[in-house]
Structures are given as C-alpha cells and as structure tokens.
CSV table of C-alpha atoms in Angstrom, one decimal:
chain,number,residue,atom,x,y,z
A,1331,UNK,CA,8.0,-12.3,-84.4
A,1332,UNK,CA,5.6,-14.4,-81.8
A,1333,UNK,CA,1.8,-13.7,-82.7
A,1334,UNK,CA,1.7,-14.1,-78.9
A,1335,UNK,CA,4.7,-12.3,-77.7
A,1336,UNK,CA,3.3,-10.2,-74.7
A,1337,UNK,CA,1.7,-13.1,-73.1
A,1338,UNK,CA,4.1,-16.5,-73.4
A,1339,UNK,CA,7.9,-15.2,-74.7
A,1340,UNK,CA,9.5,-12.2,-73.1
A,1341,UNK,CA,7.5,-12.3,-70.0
A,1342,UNK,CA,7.6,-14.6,-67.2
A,1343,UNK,CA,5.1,-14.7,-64.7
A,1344,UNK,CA,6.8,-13.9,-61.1
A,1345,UNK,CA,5.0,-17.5,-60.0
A,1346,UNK,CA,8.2,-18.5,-62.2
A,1347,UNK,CA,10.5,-16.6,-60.9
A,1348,UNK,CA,9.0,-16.0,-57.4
A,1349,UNK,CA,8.4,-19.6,-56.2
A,1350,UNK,CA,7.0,-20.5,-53.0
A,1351,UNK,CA,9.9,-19.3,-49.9
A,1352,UNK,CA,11.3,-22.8,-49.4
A,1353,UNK,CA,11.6,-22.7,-45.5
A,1354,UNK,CA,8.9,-21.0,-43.1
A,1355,UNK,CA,10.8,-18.5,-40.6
A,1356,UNK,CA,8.5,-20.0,-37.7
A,1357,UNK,CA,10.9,-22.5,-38.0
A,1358,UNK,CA,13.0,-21.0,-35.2
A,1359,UNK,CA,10.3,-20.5,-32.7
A,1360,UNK,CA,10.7,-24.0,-31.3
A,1361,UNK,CA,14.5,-22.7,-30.2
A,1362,UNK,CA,13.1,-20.7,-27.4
A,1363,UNK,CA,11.9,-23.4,-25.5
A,1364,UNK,CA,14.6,-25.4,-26.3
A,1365,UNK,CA,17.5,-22.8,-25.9
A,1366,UNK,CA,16.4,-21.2,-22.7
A,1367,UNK,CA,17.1,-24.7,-21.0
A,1368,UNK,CA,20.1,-25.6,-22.9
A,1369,UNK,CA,21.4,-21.7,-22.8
A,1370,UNK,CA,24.9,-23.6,-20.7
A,1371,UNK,CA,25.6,-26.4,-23.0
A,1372,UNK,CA,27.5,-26.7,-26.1
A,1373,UNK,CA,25.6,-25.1,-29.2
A,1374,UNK,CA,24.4,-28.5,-30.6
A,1375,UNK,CA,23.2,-30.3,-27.8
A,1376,UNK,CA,19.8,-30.1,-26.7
A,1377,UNK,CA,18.7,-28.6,-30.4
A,1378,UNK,CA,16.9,-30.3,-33.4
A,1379,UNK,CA,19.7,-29.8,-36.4
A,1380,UNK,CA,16.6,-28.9,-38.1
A,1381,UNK,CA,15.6,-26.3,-35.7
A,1382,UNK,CA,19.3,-24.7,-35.0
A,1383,UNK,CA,19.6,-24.2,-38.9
A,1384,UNK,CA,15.9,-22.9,-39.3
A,1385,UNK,CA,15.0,-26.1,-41.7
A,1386,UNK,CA,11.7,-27.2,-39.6
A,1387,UNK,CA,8.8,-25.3,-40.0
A,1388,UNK,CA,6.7,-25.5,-36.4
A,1389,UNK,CA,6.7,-23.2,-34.0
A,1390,UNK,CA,6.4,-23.5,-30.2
A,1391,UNK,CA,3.2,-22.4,-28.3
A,1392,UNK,CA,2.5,-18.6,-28.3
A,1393,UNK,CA,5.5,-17.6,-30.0
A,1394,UNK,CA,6.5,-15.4,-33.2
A,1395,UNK,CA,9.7,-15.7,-35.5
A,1396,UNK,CA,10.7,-13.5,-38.7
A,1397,UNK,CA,12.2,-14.6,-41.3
A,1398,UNK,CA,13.4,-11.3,-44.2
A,1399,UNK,CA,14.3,-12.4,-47.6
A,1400,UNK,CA,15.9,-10.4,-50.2
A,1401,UNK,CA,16.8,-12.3,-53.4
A,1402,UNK,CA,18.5,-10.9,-56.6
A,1403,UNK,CA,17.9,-12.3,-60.2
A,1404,UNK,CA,18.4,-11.8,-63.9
A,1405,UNK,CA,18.0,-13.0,-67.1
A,1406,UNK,CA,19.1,-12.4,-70.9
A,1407,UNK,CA,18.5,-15.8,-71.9
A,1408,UNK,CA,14.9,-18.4,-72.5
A,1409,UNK,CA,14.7,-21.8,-73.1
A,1410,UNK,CA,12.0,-22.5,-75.7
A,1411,UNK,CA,9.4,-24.9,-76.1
A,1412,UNK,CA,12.3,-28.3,-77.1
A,1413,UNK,CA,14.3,-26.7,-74.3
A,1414,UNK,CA,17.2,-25.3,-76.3
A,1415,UNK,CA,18.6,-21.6,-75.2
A,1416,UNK,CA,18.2,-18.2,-77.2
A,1417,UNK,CA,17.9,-14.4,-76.4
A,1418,UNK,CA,15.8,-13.0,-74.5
A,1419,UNK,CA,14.8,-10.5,-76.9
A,1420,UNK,CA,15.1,-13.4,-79.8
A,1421,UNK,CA,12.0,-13.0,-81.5
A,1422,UNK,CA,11.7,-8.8,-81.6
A,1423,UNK,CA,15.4,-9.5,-83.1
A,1424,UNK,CA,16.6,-10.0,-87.1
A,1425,UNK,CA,12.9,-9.7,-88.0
A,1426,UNK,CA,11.9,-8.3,-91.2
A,1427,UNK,CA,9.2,-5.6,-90.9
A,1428,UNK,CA,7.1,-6.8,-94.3
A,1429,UNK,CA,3.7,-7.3,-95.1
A,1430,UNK,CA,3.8,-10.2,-93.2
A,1431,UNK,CA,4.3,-8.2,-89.8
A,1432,UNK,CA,2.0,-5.4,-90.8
A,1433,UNK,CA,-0.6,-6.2,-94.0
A,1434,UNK,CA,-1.0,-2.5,-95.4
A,1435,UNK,CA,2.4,-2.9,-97.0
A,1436,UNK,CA,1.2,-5.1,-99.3
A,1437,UNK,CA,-0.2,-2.0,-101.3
A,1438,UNK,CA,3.4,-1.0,-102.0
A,1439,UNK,CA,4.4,-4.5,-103.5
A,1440,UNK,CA,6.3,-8.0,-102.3
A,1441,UNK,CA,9.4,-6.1,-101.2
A,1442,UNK,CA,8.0,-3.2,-99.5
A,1443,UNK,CA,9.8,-3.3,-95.6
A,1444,UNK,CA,10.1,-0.9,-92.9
A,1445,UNK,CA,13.1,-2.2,-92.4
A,1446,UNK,CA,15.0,-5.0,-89.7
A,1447,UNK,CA,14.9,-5.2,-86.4
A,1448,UNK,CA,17.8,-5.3,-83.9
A,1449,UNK,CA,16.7,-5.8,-80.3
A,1450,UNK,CA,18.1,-6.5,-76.8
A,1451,UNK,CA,16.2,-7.5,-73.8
A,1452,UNK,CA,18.0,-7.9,-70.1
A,1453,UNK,CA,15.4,-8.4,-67.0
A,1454,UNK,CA,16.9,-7.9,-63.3
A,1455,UNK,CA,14.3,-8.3,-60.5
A,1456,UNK,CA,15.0,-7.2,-56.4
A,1457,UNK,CA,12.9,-9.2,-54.6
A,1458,UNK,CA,12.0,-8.8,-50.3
A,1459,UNK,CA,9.9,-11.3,-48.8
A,1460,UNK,CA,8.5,-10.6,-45.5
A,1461,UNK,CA,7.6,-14.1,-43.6
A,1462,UNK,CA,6.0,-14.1,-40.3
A,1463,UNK,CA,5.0,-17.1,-38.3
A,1464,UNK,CA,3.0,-17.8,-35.2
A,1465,UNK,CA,2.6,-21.0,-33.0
A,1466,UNK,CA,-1.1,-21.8,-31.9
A,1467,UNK,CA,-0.1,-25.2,-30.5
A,1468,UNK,CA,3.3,-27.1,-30.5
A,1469,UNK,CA,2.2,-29.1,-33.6
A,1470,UNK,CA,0.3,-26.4,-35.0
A,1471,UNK,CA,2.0,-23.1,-36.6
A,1472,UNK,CA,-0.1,-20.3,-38.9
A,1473,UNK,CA,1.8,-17.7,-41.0
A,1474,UNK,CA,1.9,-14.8,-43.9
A,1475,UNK,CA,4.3,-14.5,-46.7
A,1476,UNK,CA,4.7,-10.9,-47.9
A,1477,UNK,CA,6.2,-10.5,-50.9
A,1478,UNK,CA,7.6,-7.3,-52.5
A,1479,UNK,CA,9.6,-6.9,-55.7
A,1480,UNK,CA,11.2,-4.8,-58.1
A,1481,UNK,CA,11.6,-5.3,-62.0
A,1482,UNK,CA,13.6,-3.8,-64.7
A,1483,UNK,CA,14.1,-4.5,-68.1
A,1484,UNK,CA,16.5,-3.0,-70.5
A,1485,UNK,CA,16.1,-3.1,-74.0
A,1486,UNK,CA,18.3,-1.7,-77.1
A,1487,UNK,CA,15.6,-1.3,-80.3
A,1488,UNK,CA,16.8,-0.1,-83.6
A,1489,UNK,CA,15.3,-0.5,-87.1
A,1490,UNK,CA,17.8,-0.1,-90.4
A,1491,UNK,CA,17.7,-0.9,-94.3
A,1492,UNK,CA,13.8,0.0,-95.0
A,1493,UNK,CA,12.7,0.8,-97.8
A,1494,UNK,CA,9.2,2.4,-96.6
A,1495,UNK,CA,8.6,5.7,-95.1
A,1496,UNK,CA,5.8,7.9,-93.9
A,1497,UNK,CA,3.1,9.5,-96.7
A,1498,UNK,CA,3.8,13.0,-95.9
A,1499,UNK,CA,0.2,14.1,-97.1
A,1500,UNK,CA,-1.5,11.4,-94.5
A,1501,UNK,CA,-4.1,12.4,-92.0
A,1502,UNK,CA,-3.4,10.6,-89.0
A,1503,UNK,CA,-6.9,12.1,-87.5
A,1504,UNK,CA,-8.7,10.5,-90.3
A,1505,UNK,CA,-9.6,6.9,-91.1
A,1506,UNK,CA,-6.8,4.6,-93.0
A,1507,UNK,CA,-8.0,4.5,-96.8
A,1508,UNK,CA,-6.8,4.4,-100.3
A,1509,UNK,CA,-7.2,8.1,-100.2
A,1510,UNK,CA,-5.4,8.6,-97.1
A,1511,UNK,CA,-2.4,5.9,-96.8
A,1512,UNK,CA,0.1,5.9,-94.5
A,1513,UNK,CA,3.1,4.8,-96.3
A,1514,UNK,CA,5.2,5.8,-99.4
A,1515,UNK,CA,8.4,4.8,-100.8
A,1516,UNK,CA,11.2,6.0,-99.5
A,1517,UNK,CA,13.6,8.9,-101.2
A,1518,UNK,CA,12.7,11.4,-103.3
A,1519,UNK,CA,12.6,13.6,-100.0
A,1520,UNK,CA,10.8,10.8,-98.1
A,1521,UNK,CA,13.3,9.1,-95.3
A,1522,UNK,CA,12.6,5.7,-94.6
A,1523,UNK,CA,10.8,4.7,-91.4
A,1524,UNK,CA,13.8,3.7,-88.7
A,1525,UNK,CA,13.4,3.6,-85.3
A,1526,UNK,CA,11.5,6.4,-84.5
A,1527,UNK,CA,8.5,5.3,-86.8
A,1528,UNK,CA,8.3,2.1,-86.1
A,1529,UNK,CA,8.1,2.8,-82.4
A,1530,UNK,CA,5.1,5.7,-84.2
A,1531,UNK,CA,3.0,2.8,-85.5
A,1532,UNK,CA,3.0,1.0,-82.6
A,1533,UNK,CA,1.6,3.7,-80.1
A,1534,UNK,CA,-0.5,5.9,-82.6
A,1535,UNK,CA,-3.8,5.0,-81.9
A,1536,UNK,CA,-4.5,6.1,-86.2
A,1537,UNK,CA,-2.5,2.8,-86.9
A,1538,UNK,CA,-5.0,0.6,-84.6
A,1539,UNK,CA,-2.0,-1.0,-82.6
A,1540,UNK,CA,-1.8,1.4,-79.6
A,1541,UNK,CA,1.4,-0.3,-77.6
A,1542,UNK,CA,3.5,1.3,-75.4
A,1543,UNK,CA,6.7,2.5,-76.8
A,1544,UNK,CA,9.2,-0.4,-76.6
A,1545,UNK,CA,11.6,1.1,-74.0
A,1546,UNK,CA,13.0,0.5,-70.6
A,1547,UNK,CA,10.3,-0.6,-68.0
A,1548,UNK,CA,10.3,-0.9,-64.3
A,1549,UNK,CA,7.5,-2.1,-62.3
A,1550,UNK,CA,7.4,-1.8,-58.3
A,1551,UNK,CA,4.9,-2.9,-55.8
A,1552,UNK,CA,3.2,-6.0,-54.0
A,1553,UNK,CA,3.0,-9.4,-55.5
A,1554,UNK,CA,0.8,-12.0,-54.5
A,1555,UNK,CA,0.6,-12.7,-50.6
A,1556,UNK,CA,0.3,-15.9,-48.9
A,1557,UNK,CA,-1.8,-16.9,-45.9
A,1558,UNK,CA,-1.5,-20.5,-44.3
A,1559,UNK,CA,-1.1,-23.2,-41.8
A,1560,UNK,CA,1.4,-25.8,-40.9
A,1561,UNK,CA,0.9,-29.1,-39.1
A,1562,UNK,CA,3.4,-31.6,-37.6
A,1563,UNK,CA,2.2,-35.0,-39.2
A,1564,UNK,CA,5.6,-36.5,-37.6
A,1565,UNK,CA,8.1,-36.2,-35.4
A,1566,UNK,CA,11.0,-38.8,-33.8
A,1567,UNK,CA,14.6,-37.7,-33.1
A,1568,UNK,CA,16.4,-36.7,-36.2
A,1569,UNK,CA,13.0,-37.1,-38.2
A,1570,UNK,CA,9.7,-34.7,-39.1
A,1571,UNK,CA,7.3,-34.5,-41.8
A,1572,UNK,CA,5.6,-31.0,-42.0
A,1573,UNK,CA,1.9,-30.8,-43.8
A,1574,UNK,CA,1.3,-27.5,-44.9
A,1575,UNK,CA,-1.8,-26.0,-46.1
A,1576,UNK,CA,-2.1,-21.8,-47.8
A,1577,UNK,CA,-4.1,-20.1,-49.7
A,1578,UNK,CA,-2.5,-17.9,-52.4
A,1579,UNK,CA,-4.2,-14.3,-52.4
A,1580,UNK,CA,-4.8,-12.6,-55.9
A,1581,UNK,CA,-3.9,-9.3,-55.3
A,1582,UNK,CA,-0.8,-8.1,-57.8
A,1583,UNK,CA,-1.7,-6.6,-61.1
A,1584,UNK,CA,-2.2,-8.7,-63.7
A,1585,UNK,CA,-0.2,-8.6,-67.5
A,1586,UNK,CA,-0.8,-5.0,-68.9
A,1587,UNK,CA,-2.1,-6.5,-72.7
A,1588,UNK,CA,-0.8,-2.9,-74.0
A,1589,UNK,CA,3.2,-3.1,-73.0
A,1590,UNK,CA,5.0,-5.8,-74.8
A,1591,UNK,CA,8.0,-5.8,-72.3
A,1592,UNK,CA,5.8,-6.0,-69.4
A,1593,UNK,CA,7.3,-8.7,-66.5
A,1594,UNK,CA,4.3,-8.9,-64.1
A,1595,UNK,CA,5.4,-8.5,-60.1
A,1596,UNK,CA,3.0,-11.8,-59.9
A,1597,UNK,CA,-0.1,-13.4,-62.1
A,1598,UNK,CA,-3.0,-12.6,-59.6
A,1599,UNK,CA,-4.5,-15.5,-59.9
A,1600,UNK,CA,-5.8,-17.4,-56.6
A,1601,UNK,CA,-4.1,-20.0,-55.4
A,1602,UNK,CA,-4.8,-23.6,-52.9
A,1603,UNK,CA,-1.2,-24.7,-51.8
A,1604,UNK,CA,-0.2,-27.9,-50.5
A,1605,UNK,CA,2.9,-28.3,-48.9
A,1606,UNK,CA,4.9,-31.5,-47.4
A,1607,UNK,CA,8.3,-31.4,-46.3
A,1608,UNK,CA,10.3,-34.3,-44.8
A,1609,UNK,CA,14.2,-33.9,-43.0
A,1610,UNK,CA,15.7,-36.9,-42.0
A,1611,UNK,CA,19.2,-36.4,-40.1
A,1612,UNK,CA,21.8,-39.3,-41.6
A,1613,UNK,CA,24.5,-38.8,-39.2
A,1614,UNK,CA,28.1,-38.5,-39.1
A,1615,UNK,CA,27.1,-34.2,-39.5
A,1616,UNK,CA,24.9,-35.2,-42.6
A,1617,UNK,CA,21.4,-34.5,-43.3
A,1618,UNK,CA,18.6,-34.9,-46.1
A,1619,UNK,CA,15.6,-33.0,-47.0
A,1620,UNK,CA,12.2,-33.6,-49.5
A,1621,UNK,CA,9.9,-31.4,-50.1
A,1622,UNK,CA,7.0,-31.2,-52.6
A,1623,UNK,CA,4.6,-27.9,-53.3
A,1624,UNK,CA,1.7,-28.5,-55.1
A,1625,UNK,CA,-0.3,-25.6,-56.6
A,1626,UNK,CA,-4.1,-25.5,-57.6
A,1627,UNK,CA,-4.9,-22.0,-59.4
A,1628,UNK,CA,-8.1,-20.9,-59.4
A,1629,UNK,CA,-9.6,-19.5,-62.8
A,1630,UNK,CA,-10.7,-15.8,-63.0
A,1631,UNK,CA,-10.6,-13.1,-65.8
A,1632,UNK,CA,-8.1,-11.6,-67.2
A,1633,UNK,CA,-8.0,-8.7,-70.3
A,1634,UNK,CA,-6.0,-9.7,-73.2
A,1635,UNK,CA,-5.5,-9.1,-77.0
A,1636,UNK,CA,-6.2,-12.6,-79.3
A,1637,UNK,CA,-4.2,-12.2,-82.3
A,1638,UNK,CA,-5.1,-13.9,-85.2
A,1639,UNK,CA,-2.4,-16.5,-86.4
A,1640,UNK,CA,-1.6,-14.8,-89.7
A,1641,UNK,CA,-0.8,-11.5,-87.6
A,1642,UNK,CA,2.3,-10.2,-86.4
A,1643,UNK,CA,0.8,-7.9,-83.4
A,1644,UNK,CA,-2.8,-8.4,-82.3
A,1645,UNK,CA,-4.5,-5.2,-82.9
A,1646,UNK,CA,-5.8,-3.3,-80.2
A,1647,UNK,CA,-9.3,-3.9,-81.5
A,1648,UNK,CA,-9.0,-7.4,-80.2
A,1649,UNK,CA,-8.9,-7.0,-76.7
A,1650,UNK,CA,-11.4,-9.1,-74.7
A,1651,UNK,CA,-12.1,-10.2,-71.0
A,1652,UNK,CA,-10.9,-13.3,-71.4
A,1653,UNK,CA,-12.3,-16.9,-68.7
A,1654,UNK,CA,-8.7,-17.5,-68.0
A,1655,UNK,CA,-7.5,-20.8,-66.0
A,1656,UNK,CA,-3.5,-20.8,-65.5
A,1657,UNK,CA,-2.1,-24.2,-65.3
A,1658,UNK,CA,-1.4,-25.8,-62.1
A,1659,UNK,CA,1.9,-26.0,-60.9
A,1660,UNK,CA,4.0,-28.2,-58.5
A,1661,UNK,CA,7.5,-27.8,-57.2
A,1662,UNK,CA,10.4,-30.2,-55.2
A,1663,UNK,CA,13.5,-29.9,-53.7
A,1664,UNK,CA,16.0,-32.9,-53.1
A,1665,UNK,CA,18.6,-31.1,-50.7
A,1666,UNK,CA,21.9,-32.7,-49.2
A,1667,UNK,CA,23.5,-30.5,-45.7
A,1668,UNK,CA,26.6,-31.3,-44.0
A,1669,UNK,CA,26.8,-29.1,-40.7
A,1670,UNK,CA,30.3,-27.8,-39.4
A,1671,UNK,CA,30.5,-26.0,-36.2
A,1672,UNK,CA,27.6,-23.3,-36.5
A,1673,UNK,CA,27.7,-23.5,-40.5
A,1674,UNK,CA,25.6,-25.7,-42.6
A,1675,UNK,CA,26.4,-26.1,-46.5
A,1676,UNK,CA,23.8,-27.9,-48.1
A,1677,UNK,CA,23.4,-28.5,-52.0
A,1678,UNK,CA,19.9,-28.9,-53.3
A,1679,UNK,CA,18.2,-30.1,-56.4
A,1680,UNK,CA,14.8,-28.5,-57.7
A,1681,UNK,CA,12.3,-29.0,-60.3
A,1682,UNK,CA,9.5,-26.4,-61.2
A,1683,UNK,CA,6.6,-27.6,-64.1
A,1684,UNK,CA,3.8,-26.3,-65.0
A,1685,UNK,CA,0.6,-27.5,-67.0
A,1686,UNK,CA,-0.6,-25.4,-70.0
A,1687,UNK,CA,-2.8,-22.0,-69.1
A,1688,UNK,CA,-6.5,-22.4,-70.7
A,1689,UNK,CA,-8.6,-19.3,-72.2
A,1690,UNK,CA,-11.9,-19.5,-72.8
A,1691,UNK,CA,-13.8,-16.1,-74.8
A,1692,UNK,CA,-17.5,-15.1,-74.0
A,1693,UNK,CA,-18.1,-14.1,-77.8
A,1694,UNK,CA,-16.4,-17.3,-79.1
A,1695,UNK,CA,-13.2,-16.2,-80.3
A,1696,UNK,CA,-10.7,-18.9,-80.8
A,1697,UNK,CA,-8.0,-18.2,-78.0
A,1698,UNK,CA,-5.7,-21.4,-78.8
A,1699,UNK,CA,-2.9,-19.2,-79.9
A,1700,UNK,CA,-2.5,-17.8,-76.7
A,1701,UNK,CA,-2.3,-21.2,-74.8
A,1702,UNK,CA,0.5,-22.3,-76.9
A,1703,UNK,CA,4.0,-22.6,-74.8
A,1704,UNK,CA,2.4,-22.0,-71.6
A,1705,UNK,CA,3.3,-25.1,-70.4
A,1706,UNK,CA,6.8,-24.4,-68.5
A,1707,UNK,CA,9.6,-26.8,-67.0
A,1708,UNK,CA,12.7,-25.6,-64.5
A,1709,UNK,CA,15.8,-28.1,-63.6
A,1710,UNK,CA,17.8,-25.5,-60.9
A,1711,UNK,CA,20.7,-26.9,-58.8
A,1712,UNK,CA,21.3,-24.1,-55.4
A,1713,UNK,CA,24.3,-23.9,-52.9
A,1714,UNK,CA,24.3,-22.4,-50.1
A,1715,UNK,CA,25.9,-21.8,-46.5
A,1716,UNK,CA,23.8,-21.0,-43.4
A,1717,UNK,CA,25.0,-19.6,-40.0
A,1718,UNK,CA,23.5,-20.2,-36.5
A,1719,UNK,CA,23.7,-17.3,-34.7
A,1720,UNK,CA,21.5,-18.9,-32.0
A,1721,UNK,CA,24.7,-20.7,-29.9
A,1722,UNK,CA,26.0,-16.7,-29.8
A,1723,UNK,CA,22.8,-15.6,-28.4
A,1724,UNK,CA,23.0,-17.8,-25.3
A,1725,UNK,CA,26.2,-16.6,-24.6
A,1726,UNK,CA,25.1,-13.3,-24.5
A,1727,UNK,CA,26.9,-11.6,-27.7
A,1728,UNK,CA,23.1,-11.1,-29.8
A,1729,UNK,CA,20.3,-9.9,-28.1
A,1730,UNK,CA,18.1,-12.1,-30.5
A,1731,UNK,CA,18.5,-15.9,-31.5
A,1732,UNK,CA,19.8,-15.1,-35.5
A,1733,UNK,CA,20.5,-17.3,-38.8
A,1734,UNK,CA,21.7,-15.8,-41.4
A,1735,UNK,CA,21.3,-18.0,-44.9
A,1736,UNK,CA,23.4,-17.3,-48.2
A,1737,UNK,CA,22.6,-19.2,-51.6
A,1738,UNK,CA,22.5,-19.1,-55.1
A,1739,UNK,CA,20.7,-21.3,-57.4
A,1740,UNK,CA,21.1,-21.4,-61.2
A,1741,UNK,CA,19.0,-22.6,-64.0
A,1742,UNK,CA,20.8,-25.3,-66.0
A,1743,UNK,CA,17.2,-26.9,-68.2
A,1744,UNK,CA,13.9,-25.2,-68.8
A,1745,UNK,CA,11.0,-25.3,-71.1
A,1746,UNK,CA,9.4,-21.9,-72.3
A,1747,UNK,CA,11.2,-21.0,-69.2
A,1748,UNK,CA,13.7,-17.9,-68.4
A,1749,UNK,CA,17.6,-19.0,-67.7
A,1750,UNK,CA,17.7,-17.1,-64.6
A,1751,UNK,CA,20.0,-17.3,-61.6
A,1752,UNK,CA,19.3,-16.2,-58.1
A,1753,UNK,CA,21.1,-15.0,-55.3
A,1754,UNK,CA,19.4,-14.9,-52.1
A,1755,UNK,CA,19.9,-13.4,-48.6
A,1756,UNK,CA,18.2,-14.6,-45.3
A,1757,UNK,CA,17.8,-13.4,-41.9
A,1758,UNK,CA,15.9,-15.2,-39.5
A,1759,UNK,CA,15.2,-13.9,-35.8
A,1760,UNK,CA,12.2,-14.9,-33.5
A,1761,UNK,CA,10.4,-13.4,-30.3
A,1762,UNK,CA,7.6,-13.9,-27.5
C-alpha cells in the first residue's frame, strides 16, 4: 500500500479531469451581426466556418452568448508512474495487513496479519459547466466559466485469512501500552479481525489513525471558477488567432487529508491562464485548429498528513499546514473538421502534462514523499459531431441562433494519470 495513497494514487485532482472548456460560448456572438444581414442567403454564406460552428472565440460589440456543458466521465483504471495500466483500487488490493502496514503487530511475532485485502474502486463524475461571454469591443470579448460537478466512487472492501483479532480485555479509552494491547491471536473464542475491524482501526481515534471509513463517497458542489479576457491578435478570411488571458479563482475545497477515497470537485489552488488558439480554414469543406493553454498555479497552504517512508498510513498525529506549490500545467489540442451541410465532424488530438507539486513544512518535516508521482502526463484522442442550428434560426423554425456539440474523448497514454473517458454535451445559444 502507497505511504502516500490519499494524495497522488486513487485521487485525481478535477484540474485532471476538468480541463480548461476547449471553446468559449462567446464564440457565437459575432453571428448576430453577421446573420441578421445574411438572414436570406444560403446557411454558409456570409458566416466565418469558425463562427457558424461556434470554434472562434470573440464576440461582437455589446452582445452575450451561453454556452451549457454537461460532460460524463469514469474511471476503474490508472496509469502509473512508467505509464503502464492497473486498477484503480490496485494498491488498497492483495495487500498483506502485517507489521509492515501497522508496527504494533510486531509484538505478536513475524507472521502476525490482520489479514488480505481485496478492494475495488470505480469513480464516475457529472460535470455542468456554465460559460458566459460578453463583447466589449469587436476584438475584445470578457467571460466566466462556472463549473459544477458531481463525484462518486464505489468501492468493494473485504479483509480474509488473518490471523489477528481484537484483545477482548483492551481499553480503547485508555492509552495503547503493554498493559493494555489491542491485539491477540485469533481462536480460542477470539475471531480474527475481518472487515469490520480493519475498517475499526482506521476510524478509532484509540488507534491514532482516525480515517474515514473506506466506503462509498460522493462529493457535490462548485469547483474552481474562471474569470477572463480574450483578444483577437488576428484575423484574414478563413484565419484567426485568439490571445486569451484568465485568472483561475481558488474557491473549491481542497483534499480532505482524513478520507482516503476522496476525489476533490477541484484543487483550490489559484491559477494565471494563458490561452492561444489558431483556426485556419483549408478548403475543399476542411479545416484545422491549434491551441495551447498554459497554466501558472499559484502556491498557497494546504492541510495534509506526511507519512514517514517506513509507514503504511500516516498517522493522524502528522497532519501539518503544509507551503504547498502544485506544478504548472499546460495543455494542446491538434483538431482536424470536415463540415457537411450544417454538421461538422472533427477529430482532435490532446496532450495534458503536468510538472511535479512542491511541499514545503514550517517545522522542517521532510515532505519528499508526498511530491513523489505528482508529475502527470495525458495522450486523449476525441470525436465529435457539431450541429448549426443558426441557418434554422433565420428561417424562422428556433427562436434563438443554437449549436448543439456531441463528443467523446478517451484516454489511450498517461502518467500517474486516471484512464478516463468523457462524453460531453454542448448547447450554445446567444442574445442582445
């Protein structure tokens, strides 16, 4: 079992899962100008490809566009730090509960065990994103991501062939001693531990651990919202460049150190984003599209438990305020459309790495085991099929300019990342 479990193997930080919404809805707030004079011709005419499919980001003068997200993910699977797969739940799984895991065995000799562990972990997160987008100048567009999400993680724990079970004359108001020992050898009366007290030592505060139980979890509320400003660098006819530049608010709540399965909603750590995003129309109903996101994260302070490197669990004792510095994070997409009619199908390449998380302890406690395998590496392909709904709304059959986007993307290569694959939905409107 990981001596740093809680913070680098079964959880992923929703800035992994939850990366930066890869188009701005203000992207479709240049159509009103646009459309209201070109509300009699064909669909495509007299429409950036980039606009009528909601792929540039700017926004017209004193106008507003929504763009509501929901996406779907789950996971059962990691890849670990030489980027090969395992379960999720790998290293709670097949693990011998010895002396090694928890020292006061040792009293009852080399081959004293609570028994072995068999352990299951699935994660499934619902994710809405809220986008909203506002044009100050033509070239000049301002906007807030909102995002919401829900997490749930199963898990199957069981504990058989111990040896060990609970002293039935121990005090567990009193302090652990030779005179007041926790564990016996099992029979003679005495079951052994299963299940039931493993889960005991973890949460009983007489045993110095004080976990939460190891069972299903499900966390609900705000993640971390996003504030920021786009600027057209660029523009000729079938060509942009987009500049953007956010700031990355703090707000969700941060990794409870007590609850081993917890998957935070978002690492509530500040953020400066940079943003640049290229389209380039090839022709013959083809297009192409770069982008890059770069992510500064500002250090803050976070509460954590250090284990030491010859413990299994970090005691609760151990927990300190910790200086902590995430690692700075970039992302790109290289994406491929071909437009049919109203549709566009578009497959896209993306790559999400991360540099190593520092901790730094006030009182001088060596915190290197918790930077190991924080560095983290995604290769995700995505498909998907988009629908203008905005040649419709000039012929009067929507009372609103719509696209509606549909795609999945799939992890295929990761380090100390999860294998995770998305679905998501998109609906993107726009207004005076």
């Amino acid at each position: 079992m990981s001596t740093h479990l809680n913070s680098a193997i079964l959880n992923a930080p929703m800035t992994d899962l939850l990366p930066m919404p890869k188009h701005h809805p203000a992207a479709l707030l240049m159509l009103l100008a646009s459309s209201i004079t070109a509300s009699a011709a064909p669909a495509t005419e007299n429409i950036p490809t980039s606009s009528y499919f909601a792929l540039d980001t700017m926004a017209p003068e004193s106008s507003w566009a929504i763009r509501f997200e929901q996406r779907s993910s789950h996971f059962d699977q990691r890849y670990d730090d030489r980027g090969y797969l395992s379960p999720l739940g790998s290293s709670f799984n097949n693990q011998n509960l010895n002396a090694s895991m928890f020292p006061a065995l040792a009293a009852l000799g080399p081959g004293a065990s609570l028994g072995t562990t068999r352990f299951d972990h699935k994660t499934s997160n619902q994710i809405s994103i809220l986008t909203i987008g506002y044009g100050l100048t033509p070239d000049l567009t301002v906007g807030a991501i909102i995002p919401y999400g829900v997490s749930q993680s199963r898990v199957n724990f069981s504990v058989d062939g111990g040896n060990v079970g609970f002293n039935p004359g121990f005090n567990a108001s009193q302090p652990i001693g030779p005179g007041n020992f926790p564990f016996a050898p099992a029979g003679g009366g005495i079951p052994a531990m299963g299940a039931a007290g493993v889960q005991n030592i973890l949460t009983n505060p007489a045993f110095g651990y004080q976990y939460k139980a190891l069972k299903d979890t499900r966390n609900e509320g705000f993640s971390d919202p996003t504030l920021g400003v786009l600027w057209r660098a660029m523009k000729a006819p079938g060509e942009s460049l987009i500049l953007g530049l956010g700031l990355r608010m703090g707000l969700a709540k941060k990794d409870d150190p007590d609850n081993l399965l917890d998957t935070p909603l978002g690492d509530g750590s500040t953020d400066i984003r940079t943003r640049a995003e290229y389209f380039y129309d090839l022709g013959a109903n083809f297009d192409f599209r770069l982008l890059a996101d770069y992510n500064w994260q500002f250090s803050d302070k976070a509460r954590m438990r250090i284990p030491d490197t010859s413990q299994g669990l970090a005691l609760a004792s151990t927990k300190q305020k910790l200086n902590r510095d995430l690692g700075d994070y970039y992302e790109a997409d290289i994406e491929l459309g071909y437009r049919w009619s109203n549709w566009r199908f578009a497959t896209t390449w993306h790559r999400f790495e991360k540099k190593s998380d520092d901790y730094r302890s006030s009182l001088g406690t060596d915190t290197l085991v918790l930077e190991a395998d924080t560095d983290r590496r995604a290769d995700q392909y995505r498909i998907s099929a988009t629908w203008s709904g905005v040649q419709a709304w000039q012929q009067g059959k929507l009372p609103l300019p719509m696209i509606v986007k549909l795609e999945f993307q799939d992890t295929y290569a990761g380090r100390n990342f999860v294998d995770v694959q998305d679905i998501y939905l998109q609906v993107i409107t726009l207004f005076k």
